[in-house]
PDB file of C-alpha atoms in Angstrom:
ATOM      1  CA  MET A   1      -0.214  28.910 -14.199  1.00 76.00           C
ATOM      2  CA  PRO A   2      -1.451  27.970 -10.085  1.00 84.00           C
ATOM      3  CA  VAL A   3       1.242  29.229  -7.635  1.00 94.00           C
ATOM      4  CA  TRP A   4       1.086  29.296  -3.988  1.00 97.00           C
ATOM      5  CA  GLN A   5      -0.493  32.374  -2.210  1.00 97.00           C
ATOM      6  CA  HIS A   6       0.107  33.502   1.285  1.00 97.00           C
ATOM      7  CA  ASP A   7      -2.801  31.534   2.903  1.00 98.00           C
ATOM      8  CA  PHE A   8      -5.040  33.307   6.105  1.00 96.00           C
ATOM      9  CA  LEU A   9      -3.359  31.195   9.241  1.00 95.00           C
ATOM     10  CA  GLY A  10      -0.347  33.972   8.356  1.00 92.00           C
ATOM     11  CA  GLY A  11       3.411  33.179   8.572  1.00 89.00           C
ATOM     12  CA  GLY A  12       4.099  29.882   7.590  1.00 94.00           C
ATOM     13  CA  PHE A  13       1.611  28.766   5.861  1.00 98.00           C
ATOM     14  CA  GLU A  14       0.470  29.037   2.434  1.00 98.00           C
ATOM     15  CA  ALA A  15      -2.270  27.476  -0.256  1.00 99.00           C
ATOM     16  CA  LEU A  16      -2.059  26.206  -4.129  1.00 99.00           C
ATOM     17  CA  GLU A  17      -5.558  26.189  -5.511  1.00 98.00           C
ATOM     18  CA  LEU A  18      -5.798  22.491  -7.076  1.00 99.00           C
ATOM     19  CA  GLU A  19      -8.383  23.030 -10.617  1.00 98.00           C
ATOM     20  CA  LEU A  20     -10.489  20.388 -11.257  1.00 98.00           C
ATOM     21  CA  PRO A  21     -12.962  19.515 -13.421  1.00 97.00           C
ATOM     22  CA  PRO A  22     -16.457  21.090 -13.804  1.00 97.00           C
ATOM     23  CA  ASP A  23     -19.439  19.930 -12.323  1.00 95.00           C
ATOM     24  CA  GLU A  24     -23.375  20.661 -12.765  1.00 93.00           C
ATOM     25  CA  GLU A  25     -22.654  23.735 -10.638  1.00 94.00           C
ATOM     26  CA  GLY A  26     -19.636  25.399 -12.565  1.00 96.00           C
ATOM     27  CA  PRO A  27     -16.337  25.444 -11.787  1.00 97.00           C
ATOM     28  CA  VAL A  28     -14.583  23.242  -9.300  1.00 98.00           C
ATOM     29  CA  CYS A  29     -11.516  23.022  -7.351  1.00 98.00           C
ATOM     30  CA  ALA A  30      -9.510  22.515  -4.310  1.00 99.00           C
ATOM     31  CA  THR A  31      -7.286  23.165  -2.563  1.00 99.00           C
ATOM     32  CA  LEU A  32      -3.847  21.971  -1.143  1.00 99.00           C
ATOM     33  CA  VAL A  33      -1.817  23.834   2.007  1.00 99.00           C
ATOM     34  CA  ARG A  34       1.384  23.689   3.410  1.00 98.00           C
ATOM     35  CA  HIS A  35       3.495  24.537   6.966  1.00 97.00           C
ATOM     36  CA  VAL A  36       6.879  26.589   5.681  1.00 91.00           C
ATOM     37  CA  ARG A  37       8.529  26.543   9.205  1.00 74.00           C
ATOM     38  CA  PRO A  38       9.458  30.115   9.306  1.00 61.00           C
ATOM     39  CA  LEU A  39      12.360  31.173  10.574  1.00 52.00           C
ATOM     40  CA  ALA A  40      12.870  31.046  13.837  1.00 49.00           C
ATOM     41  CA  THR A  41      13.997  35.034  14.849  1.00 44.00           C
ATOM     42  CA  GLN A  42      10.726  36.248  12.426  1.00 47.00           C
ATOM     43  CA  THR A  43       9.203  37.615  15.397  1.00 54.00           C
ATOM     44  CA  ALA A  44       8.924  38.119  18.909  1.00 57.00           C
ATOM     45  CA  PRO A  45       6.139  36.922  21.471  1.00 57.00           C
ATOM     46  CA  HIS A  46       4.957  40.125  22.825  1.00 64.00           C
ATOM     47  CA  GLY A  47       3.226  39.516  26.953  1.00 68.00           C
ATOM     48  CA  LEU A  48       3.651  36.858  29.258  1.00 69.00           C
ATOM     49  CA  LEU A  49       0.314  34.714  27.442  1.00 60.00           C
ATOM     50  CA  ASP A  50       2.504  34.737  23.954  1.00 64.00           C
ATOM     51  CA  ALA A  51       6.035  33.913  25.496  1.00 65.00           C
ATOM     52  CA  LEU A  52       4.681  31.297  27.143  1.00 65.00           C
ATOM     53  CA  THR A  53       2.990  29.642  24.539  1.00 62.00           C
ATOM     54  CA  ALA A  54       6.246  30.059  22.008  1.00 62.00           C
ATOM     55  CA  PHE A  55       8.127  27.776  25.594  1.00 63.00           C
ATOM     56  CA  THR A  56       4.846  25.198  25.154  1.00 61.00           C
ATOM     57  CA  ARG A  57       5.929  25.349  21.914  1.00 59.00           C
ATOM     58  CA  ARG A  58       9.496  24.817  21.995  1.00 56.00           C
ATOM     59  CA  ARG A  59       9.347  22.216  24.332  1.00 55.00           C
ATOM     60  CA  ARG A  60       6.239  19.849  23.140  1.00 54.00           C
ATOM     61  CA  ARG A  61       9.348  18.151  20.262  1.00 54.00           C
ATOM     62  CA  ARG A  62      12.659  18.774  19.335  1.00 56.00           C
ATOM     63  CA  ASP A  63      13.413  19.147  15.919  1.00 56.00           C
ATOM     64  CA  VAL A  64      14.577  15.818  14.096  1.00 58.00           C
ATOM     65  CA  PRO A  65      16.240  15.605  11.254  1.00 58.00           C
ATOM     66  CA  VAL A  66      15.755  13.481   8.675  1.00 59.00           C
ATOM     67  CA  THR A  67      19.689  13.062   6.660  1.00 60.00           C
ATOM     68  CA  HIS A  68      18.513   9.550   4.717  1.00 77.00           C
ATOM     69  CA  GLY A  69      15.623   7.656   2.574  1.00 87.00           C
ATOM     70  CA  PRO A  70      12.913   9.383   0.788  1.00 94.00           C
ATOM     71  CA  PRO A  71      11.319  13.006   2.186  1.00 95.00           C
ATOM     72  CA  ARG A  72       8.249  12.089   4.383  1.00 96.00           C
ATOM     73  CA  VAL A  73       4.867  13.822   3.971  1.00 98.00           C
ATOM     74  CA  VAL A  74       1.363  13.834   6.127  1.00 98.00           C
ATOM     75  CA  LEU A  75      -0.840  14.760   4.216  1.00 99.00           C
ATOM     76  CA  TYR A  76      -4.337  15.705   6.681  1.00 99.00           C
ATOM     77  CA  LEU A  77      -7.887  15.309   5.692  1.00 99.00           C
ATOM     78  CA  HIS A  78     -10.379  16.607   7.347  1.00 97.00           C
ATOM     79  CA  GLY A  79     -13.626  16.217   8.281  1.00 94.00           C
ATOM     80  CA  TRP A  80     -17.844  16.523   7.004  1.00 90.00           C
ATOM     81  CA  ALA A  81     -18.622  21.505   7.428  1.00 90.00           C
ATOM     82  CA  ASP A  82     -14.886  21.904   8.144  1.00 94.00           C
ATOM     83  CA  TYR A  83     -11.061  23.183   6.738  1.00 96.00           C
ATOM     84  CA  PHE A  84      -7.905  22.517   8.276  1.00 98.00           C
ATOM     85  CA  MET A  85      -6.769  24.768  10.390  1.00 95.00           C
ATOM     86  CA  GLN A  86      -5.147  22.873  12.797  1.00 94.00           C
ATOM     87  CA  THR A  87      -1.736  25.352  13.221  1.00 94.00           C
ATOM     88  CA  GLU A  88      -0.367  23.349  15.823  1.00 93.00           C
ATOM     89  CA  LEU A  89      -0.480  19.570  14.550  1.00 95.00           C
ATOM     90  CA  ALA A  90       1.087  21.505  11.567  1.00 96.00           C
ATOM     91  CA  GLU A  91       3.898  23.046  13.357  1.00 94.00           C
ATOM     92  CA  PHE A  92       4.408  19.468  15.985  1.00 94.00           C
ATOM     93  CA  LEU A  93       4.549  17.412  12.182  1.00 95.00           C
ATOM     94  CA  GLY A  94       7.153  19.605  10.457  1.00 94.00           C
ATOM     95  CA  ALA A  95       9.414  19.893  13.419  1.00 92.00           C
ATOM     96  CA  SER A  96       9.340  16.098  13.792  1.00 92.00           C
ATOM     97  CA  GLY A  97      10.953  15.753  10.101  1.00 93.00           C
ATOM     98  CA  PHE A  98       7.846  15.869   8.013  1.00 96.00           C
ATOM     99  CA  HIS A  99       6.439  18.099   5.192  1.00 97.00           C
ATOM    100  CA  PHE A 100       2.660  18.472   5.685  1.00 98.00           C
ATOM    101  CA  TYR A 101       0.247  19.890   3.717  1.00 99.00           C
ATOM    102  CA  ALA A 102      -4.040  19.817   4.227  1.00 99.00           C
ATOM    103  CA  LEU A 103      -6.573  19.334   1.745  1.00 99.00           C
ATOM    104  CA  ASP A 104      -9.327  20.957   2.134  1.00 99.00           C
ATOM    105  CA  LEU A 105     -11.625  19.226  -0.677  1.00 99.00           C
ATOM    106  CA  ARG A 106     -13.937  20.315  -3.615  1.00 98.00           C
ATOM    107  CA  LYS A 107     -16.957  22.640  -1.723  1.00 97.00           C
ATOM    108  CA  PHE A 108     -15.631  22.447   1.894  1.00 97.00           C
ATOM    109  CA  GLY A 109     -13.710  25.666   3.319  1.00 97.00           C
ATOM    110  CA  ARG A 110     -11.356  27.000   1.384  1.00 98.00           C
ATOM    111  CA  SER A 111     -12.275  25.481  -1.865  1.00 98.00           C
ATOM    112  CA  LEU A 112     -16.394  26.560  -1.309  1.00 97.00           C
ATOM    113  CA  ARG A 113     -17.233  29.482  -4.207  1.00 96.00           C
ATOM    114  CA  PRO A 114     -20.552  31.127  -4.317  1.00 95.00           C
ATOM    115  CA  GLY A 115     -23.478  29.071  -5.960  1.00 93.00           C
ATOM    116  CA  GLN A 116     -22.040  25.505  -4.686  1.00 94.00           C
ATOM    117  CA  THR A 117     -24.056  23.898  -2.402  1.00 92.00           C
ATOM    118  CA  PRO A 118     -21.248  22.889   0.709  1.00 92.00           C
ATOM    119  CA  GLY A 119     -19.336  19.588   0.700  1.00 92.00           C
ATOM    120  CA  TYR A 120     -22.831  17.871  -1.674  1.00 90.00           C
ATOM    121  CA  THR A 121     -21.600  15.123  -3.513  1.00 90.00           C
ATOM    122  CA  THR A 122     -23.806  12.283  -4.919  1.00 86.00           C
ATOM    123  CA  ASP A 123     -20.397   9.971  -4.854  1.00 91.00           C
ATOM    124  CA  LEU A 124     -16.994   9.585  -2.900  1.00 94.00           C
ATOM    125  CA  SER A 125     -15.232   8.293  -5.570  1.00 96.00           C
ATOM    126  CA  VAL A 126     -15.775  12.229  -6.611  1.00 97.00           C
ATOM    127  CA  TYR A 127     -13.195  12.906  -4.136  1.00 98.00           C
ATOM    128  CA  ASP A 128     -10.487  10.863  -6.220  1.00 98.00           C
ATOM    129  CA  GLU A 129      -9.832  13.765  -8.511  1.00 98.00           C
ATOM    130  CA  ASP A 130      -8.932  15.854  -5.323  1.00 99.00           C
ATOM    131  CA  LEU A 131      -6.036  13.383  -3.350  1.00 99.00           C
ATOM    132  CA  ASP A 132      -4.802  12.798  -7.074  1.00 98.00           C
ATOM    133  CA  ALA A 133      -4.466  16.727  -7.875  1.00 99.00           C
ATOM    134  CA  ALA A 134      -2.705  17.543  -4.302  1.00 99.00           C
ATOM    135  CA  LEU A 135      -0.340  14.325  -4.379  1.00 98.00           C
ATOM    136  CA  ARG A 136       0.853  15.384  -7.896  1.00 98.00           C
ATOM    137  CA  ALA A 137       1.377  18.588  -6.206  1.00 98.00           C
ATOM    138  CA  ILE A 138       3.350  17.757  -3.384  1.00 98.00           C
ATOM    139  CA  GLN A 139       5.411  15.887  -5.290  1.00 97.00           C
ATOM    140  CA  GLN A 140       6.158  18.185  -7.209  1.00 97.00           C
ATOM    141  CA  ASP A 141       6.816  20.990  -4.180  1.00 98.00           C
ATOM    142  CA  VAL A 142       9.091  18.325  -2.296  1.00 97.00           C
ATOM    143  CA  ALA A 143      10.847  17.467  -5.346  1.00 96.00           C
ATOM    144  CA  GLU A 144      11.513  21.338  -5.583  1.00 95.00           C
ATOM    145  CA  LEU A 145      12.689  21.686  -1.417  1.00 94.00           C
ATOM    146  CA  THR A 146      14.597  19.908  -1.294  1.00 93.00           C
ATOM    147  CA  GLY A 147      16.095  19.114  -4.835  1.00 93.00           C
ATOM    148  CA  SER A 148      15.983  14.948  -4.626  1.00 89.00           C
ATOM    149  CA  ALA A 149      14.013  13.019  -7.222  1.00 89.00           C
ATOM    150  CA  GLU A 150      12.983  10.909  -4.763  1.00 93.00           C
ATOM    151  CA  VAL A 151       9.849   9.880  -5.087  1.00 94.00           C
ATOM    152  CA  PRO A 152       8.000  11.139  -1.217  1.00 96.00           C
ATOM    153  CA  THR A 153       6.955   8.511   1.216  1.00 97.00           C
ATOM    154  CA  ILE A 154       2.985  10.352   2.107  1.00 98.00           C
ATOM    155  CA  HIS A 155       1.206   9.940   5.453  1.00 98.00           C
ATOM    156  CA  LEU A 156      -2.181  10.486   5.262  1.00 98.00           C
ATOM    157  CA  LEU A 157      -3.596  11.786   8.472  1.00 98.00           C
ATOM    158  CA  ALA A 158      -7.428  11.867   7.968  1.00 98.00           C
ATOM    159  CA  HIS A 159     -10.691  12.728  10.668  1.00 97.00           C
ATOM    160  CA  SER A 160     -14.284  11.884  10.929  1.00 94.00           C
ATOM    161  CA  LEU A 161     -16.064  11.832   7.057  1.00 94.00           C
ATOM    162  CA  GLY A 162     -12.214  12.622   5.480  1.00 97.00           C
ATOM    163  CA  GLY A 163     -11.382   8.973   7.194  1.00 97.00           C
ATOM    164  CA  LEU A 164     -14.638   7.526   5.020  1.00 96.00           C
ATOM    165  CA  ILE A 165     -13.112   9.510   2.101  1.00 97.00           C
ATOM    166  CA  ALA A 166      -8.552   8.291   2.914  1.00 98.00           C
ATOM    167  CA  ALA A 167     -10.040   4.825   3.810  1.00 97.00           C
ATOM    168  CA  LEU A 168     -12.003   4.023   0.390  1.00 96.00           C
ATOM    169  CA  TRP A 169      -9.781   5.971  -1.702  1.00 97.00           C
ATOM    170  CA  ALA A 170      -7.067   3.919   0.016  1.00 97.00           C
ATOM    171  CA  ASP A 171      -9.156   0.376  -1.264  1.00 96.00           C
ATOM    172  CA  ARG A 172      -9.111   1.492  -4.674  1.00 96.00           C
ATOM    173  CA  ASN A 173      -5.490   2.921  -4.492  1.00 96.00           C
ATOM    174  CA  PRO A 174      -2.673   0.406  -3.029  1.00 95.00           C
ATOM    175  CA  GLY A 175       0.843   0.816  -2.397  1.00 95.00           C
ATOM    176  CA  ARG A 176      -0.004   4.409  -3.335  1.00 96.00           C
ATOM    177  CA  ILE A 177       0.733   6.209   1.003  1.00 97.00           C
ATOM    178  CA  ALA A 178       2.714   4.644   3.617  1.00 97.00           C
ATOM    179  CA  THR A 179      -0.046   4.477   6.203  1.00 98.00           C
ATOM    180  CA  LEU A 180      -3.383   5.379   7.034  1.00 98.00           C
ATOM    181  CA  THR A 181      -4.418   7.117  10.088  1.00 98.00           C
ATOM    182  CA  LEU A 182      -7.835   7.559  11.079  1.00 97.00           C
ATOM    183  CA  ASN A 183      -9.005  10.433  13.488  1.00 95.00           C
ATOM    184  CA  SER A 184     -12.527   9.673  14.499  1.00 92.00           C
ATOM    185  CA  PRO A 185     -13.536   8.515  11.353  1.00 94.00           C
ATOM    186  CA  TRP A 186     -16.946   8.271  10.391  1.00 89.00           C
ATOM    187  CA  LEU A 187     -17.302   5.159   8.777  1.00 87.00           C
ATOM    188  CA  GLU A 188     -20.665   4.556  10.155  1.00 80.00           C
ATOM    189  CA  LEU A 189     -23.973   6.341  10.846  1.00 75.00           C
ATOM    190  CA  GLN A 190     -24.976   5.729  15.063  1.00 73.00           C
ATOM    191  CA  GLY A 191     -27.934   4.262  15.979  1.00 74.00           C
ATOM    192  CA  SER A 192     -29.721   0.356  15.625  1.00 80.00           C
ATOM    193  CA  SER A 193     -29.095  -1.006  12.215  1.00 83.00           C
ATOM    194  CA  LEU A 194     -33.182  -1.136  12.280  1.00 85.00           C
ATOM    195  CA  ILE A 195     -33.019   2.586  13.009  1.00 80.00           C
ATOM    196  CA  ARG A 196     -29.955   3.518   9.600  1.00 78.00           C
ATOM    197  CA  SER A 197     -32.033   1.065   7.615  1.00 83.00           C
ATOM    198  CA  MET A 198     -35.751   3.259   8.361  1.00 83.00           C
ATOM    199  CA  ALA A 199     -33.595   5.980   7.917  1.00 77.00           C
ATOM    200  CA  MET A 200     -32.463   5.082   4.287  1.00 79.00           C
ATOM    201  CA  ARG A 201     -35.748   3.972   2.923  1.00 84.00           C
ATOM    202  CA  LEU A 202     -37.048   7.111   3.734  1.00 81.00           C
ATOM    203  CA  VAL A 203     -35.033   9.581   2.559  1.00 79.00           C
ATOM    204  CA  GLU A 204     -34.481   7.276  -0.981  1.00 82.00           C
ATOM    205  CA  PRO A 205     -37.481   8.400  -2.513  1.00 84.00           C
ATOM    206  CA  PHE A 206     -36.396  12.204  -2.130  1.00 79.00           C
ATOM    207  CA  ALA A 207     -32.908  11.230  -2.730  1.00 77.00           C
ATOM    208  CA  ARG A 208     -33.871  10.518  -6.935  1.00 81.00           C
ATOM    209  CA  THR A 209     -36.927  13.172  -7.026  1.00 82.00           C
ATOM    210  CA  ASP A 210     -35.322  15.751  -4.525  1.00 82.00           C
ATOM    211  CA  PRO A 211     -31.875  14.825  -4.271  1.00 80.00           C
ATOM    212  CA  LYS A 212     -30.765  18.536  -2.944  1.00 81.00           C
ATOM    213  CA  ARG A 213     -34.216  18.703  -0.705  1.00 76.00           C
ATOM    214  CA  PRO A 214     -32.702  19.577   3.311  1.00 74.00           C
ATOM    215  CA  PHE A 215     -33.022  17.506   5.461  1.00 71.00           C
ATOM    216  CA  ARG A 216     -33.698  19.057   9.449  1.00 71.00           C
ATOM    217  CA  PHE A 217     -32.288  17.648  12.393  1.00 68.00           C
ATOM    218  CA  PRO A 218     -32.234  18.807  15.875  1.00 71.00           C
ATOM    219  CA  GLU A 219     -30.168  21.366  16.721  1.00 73.00           C
ATOM    220  CA  MET A 220     -26.155  19.632  17.598  1.00 74.00           C
ATOM    221  CA  PRO A 221     -23.640  22.736  18.797  1.00 82.00           C
ATOM    222  CA  ALA A 222     -21.696  20.559  22.069  1.00 84.00           C
ATOM    223  CA  TYR A 223     -18.705  20.182  19.071  1.00 81.00           C
ATOM    224  CA  TRP A 224     -18.999  23.400  17.737  1.00 85.00           C
ATOM    225  CA  GLU A 225     -18.936  24.915  21.190  1.00 88.00           C
ATOM    226  CA  SER A 226     -15.783  22.789  22.070  1.00 88.00           C
ATOM    227  CA  VAL A 227     -13.616  24.544  19.999  1.00 87.00           C
ATOM    228  CA  SER A 228     -15.064  27.768  18.439  1.00 89.00           C
ATOM    229  CA  ASN A 229     -13.702  30.554  20.756  1.00 90.00           C
ATOM    230  CA  LEU A 230     -16.723  32.240  20.606  1.00 89.00           C
ATOM    231  CA  ALA A 231     -17.881  29.668  23.535  1.00 90.00           C
ATOM    232  CA  HIS A 232     -15.668  27.541  25.818  1.00 90.00           C
ATOM    233  CA  GLY A 233     -12.841  26.672  23.107  1.00 88.00           C
ATOM    234  CA  GLU A 234      -9.898  27.819  21.183  1.00 87.00           C
ATOM    235  CA  TRP A 235      -9.919  28.124  18.190  1.00 85.00           C
ATOM    236  CA  THR A 236     -11.185  30.788  15.675  1.00 88.00           C
ATOM    237  CA  LEU A 237     -13.588  29.088  12.605  1.00 89.00           C
ATOM    238  CA  ASP A 238     -15.014  30.387  10.323  1.00 90.00           C
ATOM    239  CA  PRO A 239     -19.085  31.085   9.690  1.00 88.00           C
ATOM    240  CA  GLU A 240     -19.692  29.380   6.906  1.00 88.00           C
ATOM    241  CA  TRP A 241     -16.570  27.079   6.508  1.00 91.00           C
ATOM    242  CA  ARG A 242     -17.160  25.822   9.966  1.00 89.00           C
ATOM    243  CA  PRO A 243     -20.718  26.997  10.591  1.00 85.00           C
ATOM    244  CA  ARG A 244     -22.558  26.682  14.803  1.00 81.00           C
ATOM    245  CA  LEU A 245     -24.685  23.648  13.388  1.00 69.00           C
ATOM    246  CA  PRO A 246     -22.838  22.274  10.515  1.00 57.00           C
ATOM    247  CA  SER A 247     -25.479  18.956  11.434  1.00 44.00           C
ATOM    248  CA  ARG A 248     -29.281  20.792  10.788  1.00 41.00           C
ATOM    249  CA  SER A 249     -29.618  20.348   7.174  1.00 41.00           C
ATOM    250  CA  VAL A 250     -28.421  17.703   5.178  1.00 49.00           C
ATOM    251  CA  GLN A 251     -29.289  17.102   1.254  1.00 50.00           C
ATOM    252  CA  GLY A 252     -31.193  13.951   0.370  1.00 47.00           C
ATOM    253  CA  GLY A 253     -29.020  13.419  -2.822  1.00 47.00           C
ATOM    254  CA  GLN A 254     -25.640  12.116  -0.308  1.00 50.00           C
ATOM    255  CA  ARG A 255     -27.760   9.392   0.466  1.00 45.00           C
ATOM    256  CA  GLN A 256     -25.087   7.499  -1.040  1.00 43.00           C
ATOM    257  CA  SER A 257     -22.232   9.337   0.371  1.00 45.00           C
ATOM    258  CA  TRP A 258     -23.313   8.745   4.041  1.00 44.00           C
ATOM    259  CA  PRO A 259     -21.050   6.135   5.603  1.00 43.00           C
ATOM    260  CA  GLY A 260     -22.084   1.904   4.952  1.00 42.00           C
ATOM    261  CA  THR A 261     -24.989   2.417   2.873  1.00 40.00           C
ATOM    262  CA  PRO A 262     -22.616   1.240  -0.313  1.00 37.00           C
ATOM    263  CA  PRO A 263     -22.131  -2.525   1.233  1.00 32.00           C
ATOM    264  CA  SER A 264     -19.424  -3.170  -0.235  1.00 32.00           C
ATOM    265  CA  ASN A 265     -18.026  -0.165   1.082  1.00 34.00           C
ATOM    266  CA  ALA A 266     -18.155  -1.240   5.106  1.00 32.00           C
ATOM    267  CA  ASN A 267     -16.773  -4.472   3.032  1.00 32.00           C
ATOM    268  CA  SER A 268     -13.765  -2.552   2.386  1.00 33.00           C
ATOM    269  CA  ILE A 269     -12.929  -0.589   5.697  1.00 35.00           C
ATOM    270  CA  SER A 270     -13.640  -2.911   7.962  1.00 34.00           C
ATOM    271  CA  THR A 271      -9.988  -4.790   8.147  1.00 33.00           C
ATOM    272  CA  LEU A 272      -9.434  -0.736   9.016  1.00 40.00           C
ATOM    273  CA  ARG A 273     -10.566  -0.826  12.908  1.00 35.00           C
ATOM    274  CA  CYS A 274      -8.587  -3.720  13.295  1.00 30.00           C
ATOM    275  CA  SER A 275      -5.308  -1.923  14.151  1.00 32.00           C
ATOM    276  CA  CYS A 276      -4.025   1.386  16.126  1.00 36.00           C
ATOM    277  CA  CYS A 277       0.091   2.505  14.798  1.00 40.00           C
ATOM    278  CA  PHE A 278       1.244   6.085  13.460  1.00 38.00           C
ATOM    279  CA  PRO A 279       4.760   6.584  11.239  1.00 41.00           C
ATOM    280  CA  ALA A 280       7.642   6.701  13.192  1.00 39.00           C
ATOM    281  CA  GLY A 281       7.602  10.553  14.587  1.00 39.00           C
ATOM    282  CA  LEU A 282       4.195  10.927  15.311  1.00 42.00           C
ATOM    283  CA  GLY A 283       3.998   9.923  18.752  1.00 39.00           C
ATOM    284  CA  SER A 284       2.840   6.721  21.151  1.00 36.00           C
ATOM    285  CA  ARG A 285      -0.032   4.245  19.900  1.00 36.00           C
ATOM    286  CA  PRO A 286      -3.459   5.771  20.681  1.00 37.00           C
ATOM    287  CA  SER A 287      -5.910   3.846  22.440  1.00 36.00           C
ATOM    288  CA  GLY A 288      -9.364   3.074  22.491  1.00 37.00           C
ATOM    289  CA  PRO A 289     -11.751   2.750  19.900  1.00 35.00           C
ATOM    290  CA  ARG A 290     -11.481   6.159  18.416  1.00 38.00           C
ATOM    291  CA  SER A 291      -8.381   6.287  16.093  1.00 39.00           C
ATOM    292  CA  SER A 292      -7.130   3.795  14.365  1.00 42.00           C
ATOM    293  CA  CYS A 293      -4.366   2.883  11.212  1.00 46.00           C
ATOM    294  CA  ALA A 294      -3.842   0.790   8.901  1.00 50.00           C
ATOM    295  CA  SER A 295      -0.414   0.173   7.031  1.00 49.00           C
ATOM    296  CA  THR A 296      -1.486   0.239   3.036  1.00 49.00           C
ATOM    297  CA  PRO A 297      -0.297  -2.719   1.161  1.00 47.00           C
TER     298      PRO A 297
END
């Protein structure tokens, strides 16, 4: 039986491999990451910069005790060519009274295995297996951590492609989560409807005959450069899991996975873009169209 292992993110982070049914490329797994708050006296800051960082994190938010109701959980879902690495997010939500978990989907990040095509799928509904396995593991883990038999309240937080996956999953699984928060969700391809239609017509023949054929696109490294400590950012990015140019090629067989391709997808998620809200403890209401949230029935 899989057990929690030390995660490369360091103290307070552990990972659990979730075995999934194999596909045409062989064995498949997803990986659940949890944040277990370390003791405050575990380490002392080294140098002025570390001391300032520790002070800033303490000032961000005071610990919020939770004394009533079922346990509260935030499950984070990453985007395209990505994986979980946002330690500050986990620490903030942990201090806000939430149990924090993140899921690396099959063939992404921690779940990418030798011989697999990174991020490849022909149907976004396959990720139902990943999310179902994660929710089962979370319920069991929270019960063991809290000693409570109450079913935890799940708040699903999803970014980019993860936002599309989460929105469609929530539509197929009403009532399984309390809230759905979308951070810059990739709900549709950019460009006019005419350009999108032409692009899909060009891709469709390859999707049928050569589904893993790569399509080359112009280099767009701006986002990577904004977050990587090798450029202008602060995060250490794994070059295999978060490559500098993740948009340089896309397999033709993924046409069915792209936002807005199946007509039913657009209908399913249209209502999720009309309101912005956060569960108590997640902060104030965001502004603008880049973030959206909806309570599920």
